[in-house]
XYZ file of C-alpha atoms in Angstrom:
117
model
C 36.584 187.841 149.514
C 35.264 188.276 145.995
C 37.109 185.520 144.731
C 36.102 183.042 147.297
C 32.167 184.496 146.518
C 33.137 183.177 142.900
C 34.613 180.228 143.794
C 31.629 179.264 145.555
C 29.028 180.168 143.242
C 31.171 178.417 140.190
C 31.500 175.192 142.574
C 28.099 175.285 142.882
C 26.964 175.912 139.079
C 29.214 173.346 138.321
C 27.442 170.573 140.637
C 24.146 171.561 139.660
C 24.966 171.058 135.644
C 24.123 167.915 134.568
C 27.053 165.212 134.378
C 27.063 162.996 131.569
C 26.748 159.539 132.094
C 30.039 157.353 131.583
C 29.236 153.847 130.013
C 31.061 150.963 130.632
C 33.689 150.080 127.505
C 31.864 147.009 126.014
C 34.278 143.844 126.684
C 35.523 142.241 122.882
C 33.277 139.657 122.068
C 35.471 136.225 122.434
C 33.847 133.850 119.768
C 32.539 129.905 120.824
C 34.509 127.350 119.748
C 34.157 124.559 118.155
C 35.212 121.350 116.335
C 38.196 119.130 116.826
C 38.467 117.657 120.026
C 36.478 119.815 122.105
C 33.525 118.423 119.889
C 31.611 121.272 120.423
C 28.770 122.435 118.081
C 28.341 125.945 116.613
C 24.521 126.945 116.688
C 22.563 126.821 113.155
C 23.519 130.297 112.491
C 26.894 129.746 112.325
C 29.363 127.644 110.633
C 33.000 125.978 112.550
C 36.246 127.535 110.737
C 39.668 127.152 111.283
C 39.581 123.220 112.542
C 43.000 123.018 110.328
C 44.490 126.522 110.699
C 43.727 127.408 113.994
C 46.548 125.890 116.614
C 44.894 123.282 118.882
C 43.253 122.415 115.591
C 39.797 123.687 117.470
C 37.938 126.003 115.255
C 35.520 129.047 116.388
C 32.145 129.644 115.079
C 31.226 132.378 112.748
C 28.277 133.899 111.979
C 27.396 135.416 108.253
C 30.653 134.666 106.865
C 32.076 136.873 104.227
C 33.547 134.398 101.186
C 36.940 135.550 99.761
C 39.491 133.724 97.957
C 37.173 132.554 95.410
C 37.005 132.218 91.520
C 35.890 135.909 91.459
C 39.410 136.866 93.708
C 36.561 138.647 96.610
C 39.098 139.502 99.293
C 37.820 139.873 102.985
C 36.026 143.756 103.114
C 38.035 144.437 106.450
C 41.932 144.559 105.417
C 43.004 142.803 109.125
C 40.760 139.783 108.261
C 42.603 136.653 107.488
C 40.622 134.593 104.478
C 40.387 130.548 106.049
C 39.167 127.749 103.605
C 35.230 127.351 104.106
C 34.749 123.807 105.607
C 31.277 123.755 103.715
C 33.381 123.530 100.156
C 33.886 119.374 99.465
C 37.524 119.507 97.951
C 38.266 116.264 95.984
C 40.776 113.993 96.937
C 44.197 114.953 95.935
C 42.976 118.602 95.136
C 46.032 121.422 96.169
C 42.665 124.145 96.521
C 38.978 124.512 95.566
C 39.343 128.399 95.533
C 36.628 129.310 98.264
C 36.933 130.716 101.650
C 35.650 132.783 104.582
C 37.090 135.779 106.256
C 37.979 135.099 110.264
C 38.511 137.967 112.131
C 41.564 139.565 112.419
C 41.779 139.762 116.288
C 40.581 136.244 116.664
C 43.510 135.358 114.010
C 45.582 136.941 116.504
C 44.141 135.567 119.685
C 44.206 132.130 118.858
C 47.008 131.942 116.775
C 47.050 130.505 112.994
C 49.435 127.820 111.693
C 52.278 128.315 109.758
C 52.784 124.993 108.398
């Protein structure tokens, strides 16, 4: 008898307590894309990457890029980043590399898949 007393009462205390409130898991954020033949445009805050190293050769806009690969040797501050040339960099003809780039994402590396020449 006492323990069902104490069951109640705890079943009760417990209801009564306030529950915290569960928030949804935000969803990744999937970038636009943009460039090659989709001919989609990126919006003024953002530059196209990855028309020529993305498969599909149809880039994805990024916002604030990070430069790496450049005559300083800045690597991409997030080790899973993958450093892409920077479209904005005018290579001249002939030219194996300018030395400039812009980190892409890591997961969007994976998800869209880069080429491996």
């Amino acid at each position: 008898m006492k323990a069902t007393l104490f069951l109640i009462a705890f079943t009760a205390f417990t209801a009564a307590a306030p529950q915290p409130k569960l928030q949804p898991k935000p969803a990744a954020a999937t970038p636009k894309r943009c460039g090659g033949a989709s001919n989609k445009q990126c919006p003024q805050s953002a530059i196209c990457v990855g028309e020529k190293e993305i498969k599909g050769g149809v880039g994805v806009c990024l916002a604030n890029p990070k430069p790496c690969g450049n005559f300083f040797g800045d690597v991409c501050p997030n080790k899973t980043d993958v450093c892409i040339s920077d479209p904005r960099i005018q290579c001249p003809p002939g030219a194996m590399d300018c030395g400039g780039g812009v980190c892409l994402p890591g997961v969007w590396a994976k998800q869209f898949g880069l080429k491996t020449n």
